[in-house]
């Protein structure tokens, strides 16, 4: 238990601070799903916990769409009570679990999709890393692209190994990321990998048919998360940054036959070339994961978003005390 946040909530200090810290917020989740292996499926919040959080948000915030958030930002008419819900990556459970829950509560939401993964159904590299490293049949991990050759033992040690892999995946050019990912998959037979994907349905991606259904039948805005869940940082080539940000917008507009106005930088990383590309592409707003306040001086292409904690007391405390 997080004793500090528990006490903040139980004493009422969090509620007091929330009233004093009124500021518009864009919140982000990933998926909503029943899960069986929390470490591997770490991006997905269980439905009952999600519903509890939604009840709290409805009681304490004005839950608005991304278009309304943009309108209020542009007209400088925020009340400070706004919260806009967003979901990253494009998981199938956004359609099967998430959308019906939000529809029942009349809550609008935005899903940021990585278009190449929607095209192919290919799982994200960090999921593959978690799932392969924790796979009981993988007792020795050999990833030449990282110079990594290690015997896997306890669950604790495996998690430490994944931490090293995750850091490398998030700080490498896309060609290196693809090579590492392929070498991770290569630790398993084809049959084992297919079974792994079957076992962890929470991380399955939507198809374009699913995305169209989500956009057409629910109060859902579709935004870009680049082509390949691409980290838009300085270690990438400028031309590739431009391609990822500009072309993903075009793909979404072609597939859905509507404008794509919003971008969320994968992992929240952003560099000057990415800011320029977002502006050139014609996005209205682009979001980082910076936990800062919205001010008149902030760039529309470097807007803050706040990650939601799944643990109740931390969730409540964060919404009260952050951003400072």
mmCIF file with all atom_site columns, C-alpha atoms in Angstrom, residues 35-255:
data_model
loop_
_atom_site.group_PDB
_atom_site.id
_atom_site.type_symbol
_atom_site.label_atom_id
_atom_site.label_alt_id
_atom_site.label_comp_id
_atom_site.label_asym_id
_atom_site.label_entity_id
_atom_site.label_seq_id
_atom_site.pdbx_PDB_ins_code
_atom_site.Cartn_x
_atom_site.Cartn_y
_atom_site.Cartn_z
_atom_site.occupancy
_atom_site.B_iso_or_equiv
_atom_site.pdbx_formal_charge
_atom_site.auth_seq_id
_atom_site.auth_comp_id
_atom_site.auth_asym_id
_atom_site.auth_atom_id
_atom_site.pdbx_PDB_model_num
ATOM 1   C CA . UNK A 1 35  ? -5.949  -9.594  -17.288 1.00 0.00 ? 35  UNK A CA 1
ATOM 2   C CA . UNK A 1 36  ? -4.210  -12.670 -15.913 1.00 0.00 ? 36  UNK A CA 1
ATOM 3   C CA . UNK A 1 37  ? -0.516  -11.737 -15.966 1.00 0.00 ? 37  UNK A CA 1
ATOM 4   C CA . UNK A 1 38  ? -0.171  -8.164  -14.671 1.00 0.00 ? 38  UNK A CA 1
ATOM 5   C CA . UNK A 1 39  ? 3.479   -7.676  -15.662 1.00 0.00 ? 39  UNK A CA 1
ATOM 6   C CA . UNK A 1 40  ? 3.007   -8.775  -19.271 1.00 0.00 ? 40  UNK A CA 1
ATOM 7   C CA . UNK A 1 41  ? -0.382  -7.057  -19.621 1.00 0.00 ? 41  UNK A CA 1
ATOM 8   C CA . UNK A 1 42  ? 0.680   -4.021  -17.605 1.00 0.00 ? 42  UNK A CA 1
ATOM 9   C CA . UNK A 1 43  ? -0.893  -1.424  -19.906 1.00 0.00 ? 43  UNK A CA 1
ATOM 10  C CA . UNK A 1 44  ? -4.464  -2.580  -19.334 1.00 0.00 ? 44  UNK A CA 1
ATOM 11  C CA . UNK A 1 45  ? -6.717  -1.584  -16.457 1.00 0.00 ? 45  UNK A CA 1
ATOM 12  C CA . UNK A 1 46  ? -9.364  -4.104  -15.276 1.00 0.00 ? 46  UNK A CA 1
ATOM 13  C CA . UNK A 1 47  ? -12.919 -3.026  -16.202 1.00 0.00 ? 47  UNK A CA 1
ATOM 14  C CA . UNK A 1 48  ? -14.219 -2.753  -12.635 1.00 0.00 ? 48  UNK A CA 1
ATOM 15  C CA . UNK A 1 49  ? -11.341 -0.517  -11.580 1.00 0.00 ? 49  UNK A CA 1
ATOM 16  C CA . UNK A 1 50  ? -11.841 1.546   -14.728 1.00 0.00 ? 50  UNK A CA 1
ATOM 17  C CA . UNK A 1 51  ? -15.535 2.006   -13.933 1.00 0.00 ? 51  UNK A CA 1
ATOM 18  C CA . UNK A 1 52  ? -14.634 3.143   -10.417 1.00 0.00 ? 52  UNK A CA 1
ATOM 19  C CA . UNK A 1 53  ? -12.258 5.737   -11.824 1.00 0.00 ? 53  UNK A CA 1
ATOM 20  C CA . UNK A 1 54  ? -14.866 6.928   -14.312 1.00 0.00 ? 54  UNK A CA 1
ATOM 21  C CA . UNK A 1 55  ? -17.395 7.424   -11.517 1.00 0.00 ? 55  UNK A CA 1
ATOM 22  C CA . UNK A 1 56  ? -14.871 9.597   -9.689  1.00 0.00 ? 56  UNK A CA 1
ATOM 23  C CA . UNK A 1 57  ? -14.051 11.566  -12.820 1.00 0.00 ? 57  UNK A CA 1
ATOM 24  C CA . UNK A 1 58  ? -17.719 12.195  -13.577 1.00 0.00 ? 58  UNK A CA 1
ATOM 25  C CA . UNK A 1 59  ? -18.308 13.478  -10.048 1.00 0.00 ? 59  UNK A CA 1
ATOM 26  C CA . UNK A 1 60  ? -15.334 15.813  -10.026 1.00 0.00 ? 60  UNK A CA 1
ATOM 27  C CA . UNK A 1 61  ? -14.628 16.886  -13.611 1.00 0.00 ? 61  UNK A CA 1
ATOM 28  C CA . UNK A 1 62  ? -16.318 18.069  -16.779 1.00 0.00 ? 62  UNK A CA 1
ATOM 29  C CA . UNK A 1 63  ? -15.547 15.240  -19.223 1.00 0.00 ? 63  UNK A CA 1
ATOM 30  C CA . UNK A 1 64  ? -15.314 16.773  -22.686 1.00 0.00 ? 64  UNK A CA 1
ATOM 31  C CA . UNK A 1 65  ? -14.344 15.654  -26.181 1.00 0.00 ? 65  UNK A CA 1
ATOM 32  C CA . UNK A 1 66  ? -11.026 16.478  -27.799 1.00 0.00 ? 66  UNK A CA 1
ATOM 33  C CA . UNK A 1 67  ? -12.748 18.848  -30.220 1.00 0.00 ? 67  UNK A CA 1
ATOM 34  C CA . UNK A 1 68  ? -14.309 20.715  -27.300 1.00 0.00 ? 68  UNK A CA 1
ATOM 35  C CA . UNK A 1 69  ? -10.958 20.793  -25.509 1.00 0.00 ? 69  UNK A CA 1
ATOM 36  C CA . UNK A 1 70  ? -9.422  22.362  -28.623 1.00 0.00 ? 70  UNK A CA 1
ATOM 37  C CA . UNK A 1 71  ? -12.253 24.889  -28.914 1.00 0.00 ? 71  UNK A CA 1
ATOM 38  C CA . UNK A 1 72  ? -11.829 26.002  -25.308 1.00 0.00 ? 72  UNK A CA 1
ATOM 39  C CA . UNK A 1 73  ? -8.052  26.131  -25.615 1.00 0.00 ? 73  UNK A CA 1
ATOM 40  C CA . UNK A 1 74  ? -8.261  28.250  -28.750 1.00 0.00 ? 74  UNK A CA 1
ATOM 41  C CA . UNK A 1 75  ? -10.840 30.635  -27.256 1.00 0.00 ? 75  UNK A CA 1
ATOM 42  C CA . UNK A 1 76  ? -9.085  30.763  -23.875 1.00 0.00 ? 76  UNK A CA 1
ATOM 43  C CA . UNK A 1 77  ? -12.316 29.654  -22.209 1.00 0.00 ? 77  UNK A CA 1
ATOM 44  C CA . UNK A 1 78  ? -11.183 26.789  -19.971 1.00 0.00 ? 78  UNK A CA 1
ATOM 45  C CA . UNK A 1 79  ? -13.018 26.609  -16.646 1.00 0.00 ? 79  UNK A CA 1
ATOM 46  C CA . UNK A 1 80  ? -10.323 24.475  -15.016 1.00 0.00 ? 80  UNK A CA 1
ATOM 47  C CA . UNK A 1 81  ? -12.752 21.599  -14.481 1.00 0.00 ? 81  UNK A CA 1
ATOM 48  C CA . UNK A 1 82  ? -12.151 19.856  -17.818 1.00 0.00 ? 82  UNK A CA 1
ATOM 49  C CA . UNK A 1 83  ? -10.836 16.340  -18.288 1.00 0.00 ? 83  UNK A CA 1
ATOM 50  C CA . UNK A 1 84  ? -10.467 14.682  -21.673 1.00 0.00 ? 84  UNK A CA 1
ATOM 51  C CA . UNK A 1 85  ? -9.926  10.915  -21.854 1.00 0.00 ? 85  UNK A CA 1
ATOM 52  C CA . UNK A 1 86  ? -7.468  9.451   -24.359 1.00 0.00 ? 86  UNK A CA 1
ATOM 53  C CA . UNK A 1 87  ? -6.230  5.920   -25.056 1.00 0.00 ? 87  UNK A CA 1
ATOM 54  C CA . UNK A 1 88  ? -2.985  5.092   -26.806 1.00 0.00 ? 88  UNK A CA 1
ATOM 55  C CA . UNK A 1 89  ? -1.929  2.500   -29.383 1.00 0.00 ? 89  UNK A CA 1
ATOM 56  C CA . UNK A 1 90  ? -5.179  1.059   -30.771 1.00 0.00 ? 90  UNK A CA 1
ATOM 57  C CA . UNK A 1 91  ? -5.917  -2.103  -28.812 1.00 0.00 ? 91  UNK A CA 1
ATOM 58  C CA . UNK A 1 92  ? -8.914  -4.209  -29.781 1.00 0.00 ? 92  UNK A CA 1
ATOM 59  C CA . UNK A 1 93  ? -10.229 -3.986  -26.234 1.00 0.00 ? 93  UNK A CA 1
ATOM 60  C CA . UNK A 1 94  ? -10.798 -0.270  -26.882 1.00 0.00 ? 94  UNK A CA 1
ATOM 61  C CA . UNK A 1 95  ? -13.711 -1.439  -29.018 1.00 0.00 ? 95  UNK A CA 1
ATOM 62  C CA . UNK A 1 96  ? -14.830 -4.544  -27.126 1.00 0.00 ? 96  UNK A CA 1
ATOM 63  C CA . UNK A 1 97  ? -14.455 -3.394  -23.490 1.00 0.00 ? 97  UNK A CA 1
ATOM 64  C CA . UNK A 1 98  ? -13.797 0.330   -23.379 1.00 0.00 ? 98  UNK A CA 1
ATOM 65  C CA . UNK A 1 99  ? -16.227 1.829   -25.881 1.00 0.00 ? 99  UNK A CA 1
ATOM 66  C CA . UNK A 1 100 ? -19.409 0.198   -24.496 1.00 0.00 ? 100 UNK A CA 1
ATOM 67  C CA . UNK A 1 101 ? -18.528 1.335   -20.962 1.00 0.00 ? 101 UNK A CA 1
ATOM 68  C CA . UNK A 1 102 ? -18.006 4.930   -22.066 1.00 0.00 ? 102 UNK A CA 1
ATOM 69  C CA . UNK A 1 103 ? -21.087 4.872   -24.287 1.00 0.00 ? 103 UNK A CA 1
ATOM 70  C CA . UNK A 1 104 ? -23.260 3.815   -21.345 1.00 0.00 ? 104 UNK A CA 1
ATOM 71  C CA . UNK A 1 105 ? -21.951 6.824   -19.412 1.00 0.00 ? 105 UNK A CA 1
ATOM 72  C CA . UNK A 1 106 ? -22.125 9.258   -22.374 1.00 0.00 ? 106 UNK A CA 1
ATOM 73  C CA . UNK A 1 107 ? -18.410 10.023  -22.094 1.00 0.00 ? 107 UNK A CA 1
ATOM 74  C CA . UNK A 1 108 ? -16.520 11.096  -25.248 1.00 0.00 ? 108 UNK A CA 1
ATOM 75  C CA . UNK A 1 109 ? -12.983 9.824   -25.793 1.00 0.00 ? 109 UNK A CA 1
ATOM 76  C CA . UNK A 1 110 ? -10.030 9.807   -28.185 1.00 0.00 ? 110 UNK A CA 1
ATOM 77  C CA . UNK A 1 111 ? -7.953  6.847   -29.378 1.00 0.00 ? 111 UNK A CA 1
ATOM 78  C CA . UNK A 1 112 ? -4.484  7.454   -30.810 1.00 0.00 ? 112 UNK A CA 1
ATOM 79  C CA . UNK A 1 113 ? -3.515  4.663   -33.215 1.00 0.00 ? 113 UNK A CA 1
ATOM 80  C CA . UNK A 1 114 ? -0.197  3.507   -34.672 1.00 0.00 ? 114 UNK A CA 1
ATOM 81  C CA . UNK A 1 115 ? -1.351  2.930   -38.231 1.00 0.00 ? 115 UNK A CA 1
ATOM 82  C CA . UNK A 1 116 ? 1.201   0.336   -39.362 1.00 0.00 ? 116 UNK A CA 1
ATOM 83  C CA . UNK A 1 117 ? 0.228   -1.874  -36.436 1.00 0.00 ? 117 UNK A CA 1
ATOM 84  C CA . UNK A 1 118 ? -3.429  -1.511  -37.410 1.00 0.00 ? 118 UNK A CA 1
ATOM 85  C CA . UNK A 1 119 ? -2.459  -2.499  -40.968 1.00 0.00 ? 119 UNK A CA 1
ATOM 86  C CA . UNK A 1 120 ? -0.524  -5.605  -39.913 1.00 0.00 ? 120 UNK A CA 1
ATOM 87  C CA . UNK A 1 121 ? -1.734  -6.590  -36.448 1.00 0.00 ? 121 UNK A CA 1
ATOM 88  C CA . UNK A 1 122 ? 1.912   -6.753  -35.367 1.00 0.00 ? 122 UNK A CA 1
ATOM 89  C CA . UNK A 1 123 ? 2.293   -6.541  -31.598 1.00 0.00 ? 123 UNK A CA 1
ATOM 90  C CA . UNK A 1 124 ? 4.301   -3.697  -30.083 1.00 0.00 ? 124 UNK A CA 1
ATOM 91  C CA . UNK A 1 125 ? 7.967   -4.280  -29.331 1.00 0.00 ? 125 UNK A CA 1
ATOM 92  C CA . UNK A 1 126 ? 7.689   -3.663  -25.589 1.00 0.00 ? 126 UNK A CA 1
ATOM 93  C CA . UNK A 1 127 ? 4.878   -6.220  -25.283 1.00 0.00 ? 127 UNK A CA 1
ATOM 94  C CA . UNK A 1 128 ? 6.993   -8.738  -27.181 1.00 0.00 ? 128 UNK A CA 1
ATOM 95  C CA . UNK A 1 129 ? 9.885   -7.985  -24.845 1.00 0.00 ? 129 UNK A CA 1
ATOM 96  C CA . UNK A 1 130 ? 7.803   -8.533  -21.713 1.00 0.00 ? 130 UNK A CA 1
ATOM 97  C CA . UNK A 1 131 ? 6.115   -11.655 -23.000 1.00 0.00 ? 131 UNK A CA 1
ATOM 98  C CA . UNK A 1 132 ? 9.264   -13.327 -24.339 1.00 0.00 ? 132 UNK A CA 1
ATOM 99  C CA . UNK A 1 133 ? 11.416  -12.541 -21.311 1.00 0.00 ? 133 UNK A CA 1
ATOM 100 C CA . UNK A 1 134 ? 8.753   -13.950 -18.972 1.00 0.00 ? 134 UNK A CA 1
ATOM 101 C CA . UNK A 1 135 ? 8.039   -17.010 -21.145 1.00 0.00 ? 135 UNK A CA 1
ATOM 102 C CA . UNK A 1 136 ? 8.778   -20.162 -19.107 1.00 0.00 ? 136 UNK A CA 1
ATOM 103 C CA . UNK A 1 137 ? 10.337  -21.939 -22.102 1.00 0.00 ? 137 UNK A CA 1
ATOM 104 C CA . UNK A 1 138 ? 12.867  -19.148 -22.662 1.00 0.00 ? 138 UNK A CA 1
ATOM 105 C CA . UNK A 1 139 ? 15.664  -20.001 -20.254 1.00 0.00 ? 139 UNK A CA 1
ATOM 106 C CA . UNK A 1 140 ? 18.441  -18.273 -22.145 1.00 0.00 ? 140 UNK A CA 1
ATOM 107 C CA . UNK A 1 141 ? 17.999  -15.016 -24.030 1.00 0.00 ? 141 UNK A CA 1
ATOM 108 C CA . UNK A 1 142 ? 20.291  -14.175 -26.935 1.00 0.00 ? 142 UNK A CA 1
ATOM 109 C CA . UNK A 1 143 ? 19.750  -10.797 -28.636 1.00 0.00 ? 143 UNK A CA 1
ATOM 110 C CA . UNK A 1 144 ? 22.817  -10.075 -30.818 1.00 0.00 ? 144 UNK A CA 1
ATOM 111 C CA . UNK A 1 145 ? 21.584  -6.595  -31.784 1.00 0.00 ? 145 UNK A CA 1
ATOM 112 C CA . UNK A 1 146 ? 21.994  -5.635  -28.132 1.00 0.00 ? 146 UNK A CA 1
ATOM 113 C CA . UNK A 1 147 ? 25.038  -7.756  -27.366 1.00 0.00 ? 147 UNK A CA 1
ATOM 114 C CA . UNK A 1 148 ? 22.813  -9.513  -24.849 1.00 0.00 ? 148 UNK A CA 1
ATOM 115 C CA . UNK A 1 149 ? 23.262  -13.181 -23.966 1.00 0.00 ? 149 UNK A CA 1
ATOM 116 C CA . UNK A 1 150 ? 21.912  -14.068 -20.549 1.00 0.00 ? 150 UNK A CA 1
ATOM 117 C CA . UNK A 1 151 ? 20.564  -17.070 -18.659 1.00 0.00 ? 151 UNK A CA 1
ATOM 118 C CA . UNK A 1 152 ? 17.104  -16.303 -17.299 1.00 0.00 ? 152 UNK A CA 1
ATOM 119 C CA . UNK A 1 153 ? 16.311  -17.482 -13.796 1.00 0.00 ? 153 UNK A CA 1
ATOM 120 C CA . UNK A 1 154 ? 13.873  -15.896 -11.356 1.00 0.00 ? 154 UNK A CA 1
ATOM 121 C CA . UNK A 1 155 ? 10.922  -13.665 -12.204 1.00 0.00 ? 155 UNK A CA 1
ATOM 122 C CA . UNK A 1 156 ? 12.713  -10.784 -10.515 1.00 0.00 ? 156 UNK A CA 1
ATOM 123 C CA . UNK A 1 157 ? 15.811  -11.234 -12.660 1.00 0.00 ? 157 UNK A CA 1
ATOM 124 C CA . UNK A 1 158 ? 13.709  -11.547 -15.815 1.00 0.00 ? 158 UNK A CA 1
ATOM 125 C CA . UNK A 1 159 ? 12.023  -8.226  -15.049 1.00 0.00 ? 159 UNK A CA 1
ATOM 126 C CA . UNK A 1 160 ? 15.434  -6.586  -14.667 1.00 0.00 ? 160 UNK A CA 1
ATOM 127 C CA . UNK A 1 161 ? 16.466  -7.993  -18.047 1.00 0.00 ? 161 UNK A CA 1
ATOM 128 C CA . UNK A 1 162 ? 13.312  -6.594  -19.620 1.00 0.00 ? 162 UNK A CA 1
ATOM 129 C CA . UNK A 1 163 ? 14.072  -3.179  -18.130 1.00 0.00 ? 163 UNK A CA 1
ATOM 130 C CA . UNK A 1 164 ? 17.371  -3.179  -20.032 1.00 0.00 ? 164 UNK A CA 1
ATOM 131 C CA . UNK A 1 165 ? 15.622  -4.245  -23.241 1.00 0.00 ? 165 UNK A CA 1
ATOM 132 C CA . UNK A 1 166 ? 12.872  -1.654  -22.839 1.00 0.00 ? 166 UNK A CA 1
ATOM 133 C CA . UNK A 1 167 ? 15.380  1.153   -22.380 1.00 0.00 ? 167 UNK A CA 1
ATOM 134 C CA . UNK A 1 168 ? 17.187  0.125   -25.552 1.00 0.00 ? 168 UNK A CA 1
ATOM 135 C CA . UNK A 1 169 ? 13.957  -0.136  -27.537 1.00 0.00 ? 169 UNK A CA 1
ATOM 136 C CA . UNK A 1 170 ? 12.963  3.379   -26.495 1.00 0.00 ? 170 UNK A CA 1
ATOM 137 C CA . UNK A 1 171 ? 16.347  4.900   -27.306 1.00 0.00 ? 171 UNK A CA 1
ATOM 138 C CA . UNK A 1 172 ? 17.149  3.352   -30.690 1.00 0.00 ? 172 UNK A CA 1
ATOM 139 C CA . UNK A 1 173 ? 16.471  4.126   -34.328 1.00 0.00 ? 173 UNK A CA 1
ATOM 140 C CA . UNK A 1 174 ? 13.531  2.270   -35.775 1.00 0.00 ? 174 UNK A CA 1
ATOM 141 C CA . UNK A 1 175 ? 15.702  -0.147  -37.793 1.00 0.00 ? 175 UNK A CA 1
ATOM 142 C CA . UNK A 1 176 ? 17.409  -1.266  -34.593 1.00 0.00 ? 176 UNK A CA 1
ATOM 143 C CA . UNK A 1 177 ? 14.062  -1.568  -32.817 1.00 0.00 ? 177 UNK A CA 1
ATOM 144 C CA . UNK A 1 178 ? 12.749  -3.812  -35.597 1.00 0.00 ? 178 UNK A CA 1
ATOM 145 C CA . UNK A 1 179 ? 15.890  -5.965  -35.483 1.00 0.00 ? 179 UNK A CA 1
ATOM 146 C CA . UNK A 1 180 ? 15.737  -6.384  -31.699 1.00 0.00 ? 180 UNK A CA 1
ATOM 147 C CA . UNK A 1 181 ? 12.031  -7.213  -31.908 1.00 0.00 ? 181 UNK A CA 1
ATOM 148 C CA . UNK A 1 182 ? 12.617  -9.861  -34.577 1.00 0.00 ? 182 UNK A CA 1
ATOM 149 C CA . UNK A 1 183 ? 15.416  -11.393 -32.500 1.00 0.00 ? 183 UNK A CA 1
ATOM 150 C CA . UNK A 1 184 ? 13.155  -11.497 -29.450 1.00 0.00 ? 184 UNK A CA 1
ATOM 151 C CA . UNK A 1 185 ? 10.457  -13.286 -31.443 1.00 0.00 ? 185 UNK A CA 1
ATOM 152 C CA . UNK A 1 186 ? 13.166  -15.648 -32.683 1.00 0.00 ? 186 UNK A CA 1
ATOM 153 C CA . UNK A 1 187 ? 13.617  -16.976 -29.141 1.00 0.00 ? 187 UNK A CA 1
ATOM 154 C CA . UNK A 1 188 ? 10.385  -18.899 -29.719 1.00 0.00 ? 188 UNK A CA 1
ATOM 155 C CA . UNK A 1 189 ? 9.205   -21.321 -32.351 1.00 0.00 ? 189 UNK A CA 1
ATOM 156 C CA . UNK A 1 190 ? 6.499   -20.095 -34.707 1.00 0.00 ? 190 UNK A CA 1
ATOM 157 C CA . UNK A 1 191 ? 3.951   -22.203 -32.847 1.00 0.00 ? 191 UNK A CA 1
ATOM 158 C CA . UNK A 1 192 ? 5.077   -20.860 -29.470 1.00 0.00 ? 192 UNK A CA 1
ATOM 159 C CA . UNK A 1 193 ? 4.829   -17.271 -30.671 1.00 0.00 ? 193 UNK A CA 1
ATOM 160 C CA . UNK A 1 194 ? 1.340   -17.821 -32.074 1.00 0.00 ? 194 UNK A CA 1
ATOM 161 C CA . UNK A 1 195 ? 0.295   -19.347 -28.762 1.00 0.00 ? 195 UNK A CA 1
ATOM 162 C CA . UNK A 1 196 ? 1.818   -16.415 -26.872 1.00 0.00 ? 196 UNK A CA 1
ATOM 163 C CA . UNK A 1 197 ? -0.256  -13.949 -28.906 1.00 0.00 ? 197 UNK A CA 1
ATOM 164 C CA . UNK A 1 198 ? -3.335  -16.078 -28.329 1.00 0.00 ? 198 UNK A CA 1
ATOM 165 C CA . UNK A 1 199 ? -2.703  -16.186 -24.585 1.00 0.00 ? 199 UNK A CA 1
ATOM 166 C CA . UNK A 1 200 ? -2.355  -12.411 -24.274 1.00 0.00 ? 200 UNK A CA 1
ATOM 167 C CA . UNK A 1 201 ? -5.405  -11.085 -26.084 1.00 0.00 ? 201 UNK A CA 1
ATOM 168 C CA . UNK A 1 202 ? -5.348  -7.821  -24.142 1.00 0.00 ? 202 UNK A CA 1
ATOM 169 C CA . UNK A 1 203 ? -2.486  -6.624  -26.357 1.00 0.00 ? 203 UNK A CA 1
ATOM 170 C CA . UNK A 1 204 ? -4.145  -7.559  -29.661 1.00 0.00 ? 204 UNK A CA 1
ATOM 171 C CA . UNK A 1 205 ? -4.611  -4.615  -32.040 1.00 0.00 ? 205 UNK A CA 1
ATOM 172 C CA . UNK A 1 206 ? -7.708  -3.420  -33.828 1.00 0.00 ? 206 UNK A CA 1
ATOM 173 C CA . UNK A 1 207 ? -8.187  -3.857  -37.560 1.00 0.00 ? 207 UNK A CA 1
ATOM 174 C CA . UNK A 1 208 ? -9.229  -0.945  -39.766 1.00 0.00 ? 208 UNK A CA 1
ATOM 175 C CA . UNK A 1 209 ? -12.757 -2.348  -39.707 1.00 0.00 ? 209 UNK A CA 1
ATOM 176 C CA . UNK A 1 210 ? -12.649 -2.094  -35.913 1.00 0.00 ? 210 UNK A CA 1
ATOM 177 C CA . UNK A 1 211 ? -11.331 1.478   -36.044 1.00 0.00 ? 211 UNK A CA 1
ATOM 178 C CA . UNK A 1 212 ? -14.072 2.511   -38.465 1.00 0.00 ? 212 UNK A CA 1
ATOM 179 C CA . UNK A 1 213 ? -16.681 0.932   -36.180 1.00 0.00 ? 213 UNK A CA 1
ATOM 180 C CA . UNK A 1 214 ? -15.221 2.734   -33.163 1.00 0.00 ? 214 UNK A CA 1
ATOM 181 C CA . UNK A 1 215 ? -15.282 6.086   -34.924 1.00 0.00 ? 215 UNK A CA 1
ATOM 182 C CA . UNK A 1 216 ? -18.697 5.604   -36.536 1.00 0.00 ? 216 UNK A CA 1
ATOM 183 C CA . UNK A 1 217 ? -20.787 4.169   -33.690 1.00 0.00 ? 217 UNK A CA 1
ATOM 184 C CA . UNK A 1 218 ? -19.228 5.701   -30.576 1.00 0.00 ? 218 UNK A CA 1
ATOM 185 C CA . UNK A 1 219 ? -18.375 9.231   -29.470 1.00 0.00 ? 219 UNK A CA 1
ATOM 186 C CA . UNK A 1 220 ? -14.756 8.585   -30.376 1.00 0.00 ? 220 UNK A CA 1
ATOM 187 C CA . UNK A 1 221 ? -12.145 10.762  -32.050 1.00 0.00 ? 221 UNK A CA 1
ATOM 188 C CA . UNK A 1 222 ? -9.294  8.966   -33.833 1.00 0.00 ? 222 UNK A CA 1
ATOM 189 C CA . UNK A 1 223 ? -5.853  10.553  -33.660 1.00 0.00 ? 223 UNK A CA 1
ATOM 190 C CA . UNK A 1 224 ? -2.364  9.584   -34.777 1.00 0.00 ? 224 UNK A CA 1
ATOM 191 C CA . UNK A 1 225 ? 0.269   7.748   -32.738 1.00 0.00 ? 225 UNK A CA 1
ATOM 192 C CA . UNK A 1 226 ? 2.653   7.725   -35.735 1.00 0.00 ? 226 UNK A CA 1
ATOM 193 C CA . UNK A 1 227 ? 3.030   4.864   -38.206 1.00 0.00 ? 227 UNK A CA 1
ATOM 194 C CA . UNK A 1 228 ? 5.085   2.535   -36.006 1.00 0.00 ? 228 UNK A CA 1
ATOM 195 C CA . UNK A 1 229 ? 4.758   3.720   -32.407 1.00 0.00 ? 229 UNK A CA 1
ATOM 196 C CA . UNK A 1 230 ? 7.838   5.686   -33.342 1.00 0.00 ? 230 UNK A CA 1
ATOM 197 C CA . UNK A 1 231 ? 9.816   7.520   -30.646 1.00 0.00 ? 231 UNK A CA 1
ATOM 198 C CA . UNK A 1 232 ? 10.152  11.092  -31.966 1.00 0.00 ? 232 UNK A CA 1
ATOM 199 C CA . UNK A 1 233 ? 13.485  11.923  -30.365 1.00 0.00 ? 233 UNK A CA 1
ATOM 200 C CA . UNK A 1 234 ? 16.808  13.355  -31.496 1.00 0.00 ? 234 UNK A CA 1
ATOM 201 C CA . UNK A 1 235 ? 18.407  9.949   -32.136 1.00 0.00 ? 235 UNK A CA 1
ATOM 202 C CA . UNK A 1 236 ? 16.031  9.448   -35.085 1.00 0.00 ? 236 UNK A CA 1
ATOM 203 C CA . UNK A 1 237 ? 16.636  10.709  -38.608 1.00 0.00 ? 237 UNK A CA 1
ATOM 204 C CA . UNK A 1 238 ? 14.732  13.912  -39.359 1.00 0.00 ? 238 UNK A CA 1
ATOM 205 C CA . UNK A 1 239 ? 13.276  12.513  -42.581 1.00 0.00 ? 239 UNK A CA 1
ATOM 206 C CA . UNK A 1 240 ? 11.869  9.507   -40.713 1.00 0.00 ? 240 UNK A CA 1
ATOM 207 C CA . UNK A 1 241 ? 10.367  11.718  -38.011 1.00 0.00 ? 241 UNK A CA 1
ATOM 208 C CA . UNK A 1 242 ? 8.611   13.706  -40.726 1.00 0.00 ? 242 UNK A CA 1
ATOM 209 C CA . UNK A 1 243 ? 7.388   10.562  -42.479 1.00 0.00 ? 243 UNK A CA 1
ATOM 210 C CA . UNK A 1 244 ? 5.996   9.024   -39.297 1.00 0.00 ? 244 UNK A CA 1
ATOM 211 C CA . UNK A 1 245 ? 4.084   12.130  -38.254 1.00 0.00 ? 245 UNK A CA 1
ATOM 212 C CA . UNK A 1 246 ? 2.885   13.330  -41.655 1.00 0.00 ? 246 UNK A CA 1
ATOM 213 C CA . UNK A 1 247 ? 2.097   10.018  -43.354 1.00 0.00 ? 247 UNK A CA 1
ATOM 214 C CA . UNK A 1 248 ? 0.192   8.546   -40.402 1.00 0.00 ? 248 UNK A CA 1
ATOM 215 C CA . UNK A 1 249 ? -2.202  11.494  -40.569 1.00 0.00 ? 249 UNK A CA 1
ATOM 216 C CA . UNK A 1 250 ? -2.738  10.872  -44.272 1.00 0.00 ? 250 UNK A CA 1
ATOM 217 C CA . UNK A 1 251 ? -3.382  7.158   -43.713 1.00 0.00 ? 251 UNK A CA 1
ATOM 218 C CA . UNK A 1 252 ? -6.029  7.832   -41.071 1.00 0.00 ? 252 UNK A CA 1
ATOM 219 C CA . UNK A 1 253 ? -7.749  10.401  -43.270 1.00 0.00 ? 253 UNK A CA 1
ATOM 220 C CA . UNK A 1 254 ? -7.772  8.029   -46.237 1.00 0.00 ? 254 UNK A CA 1
ATOM 221 C CA . UNK A 1 255 ? -9.100  5.089   -44.218 1.00 0.00 ? 255 UNK A CA 1
#
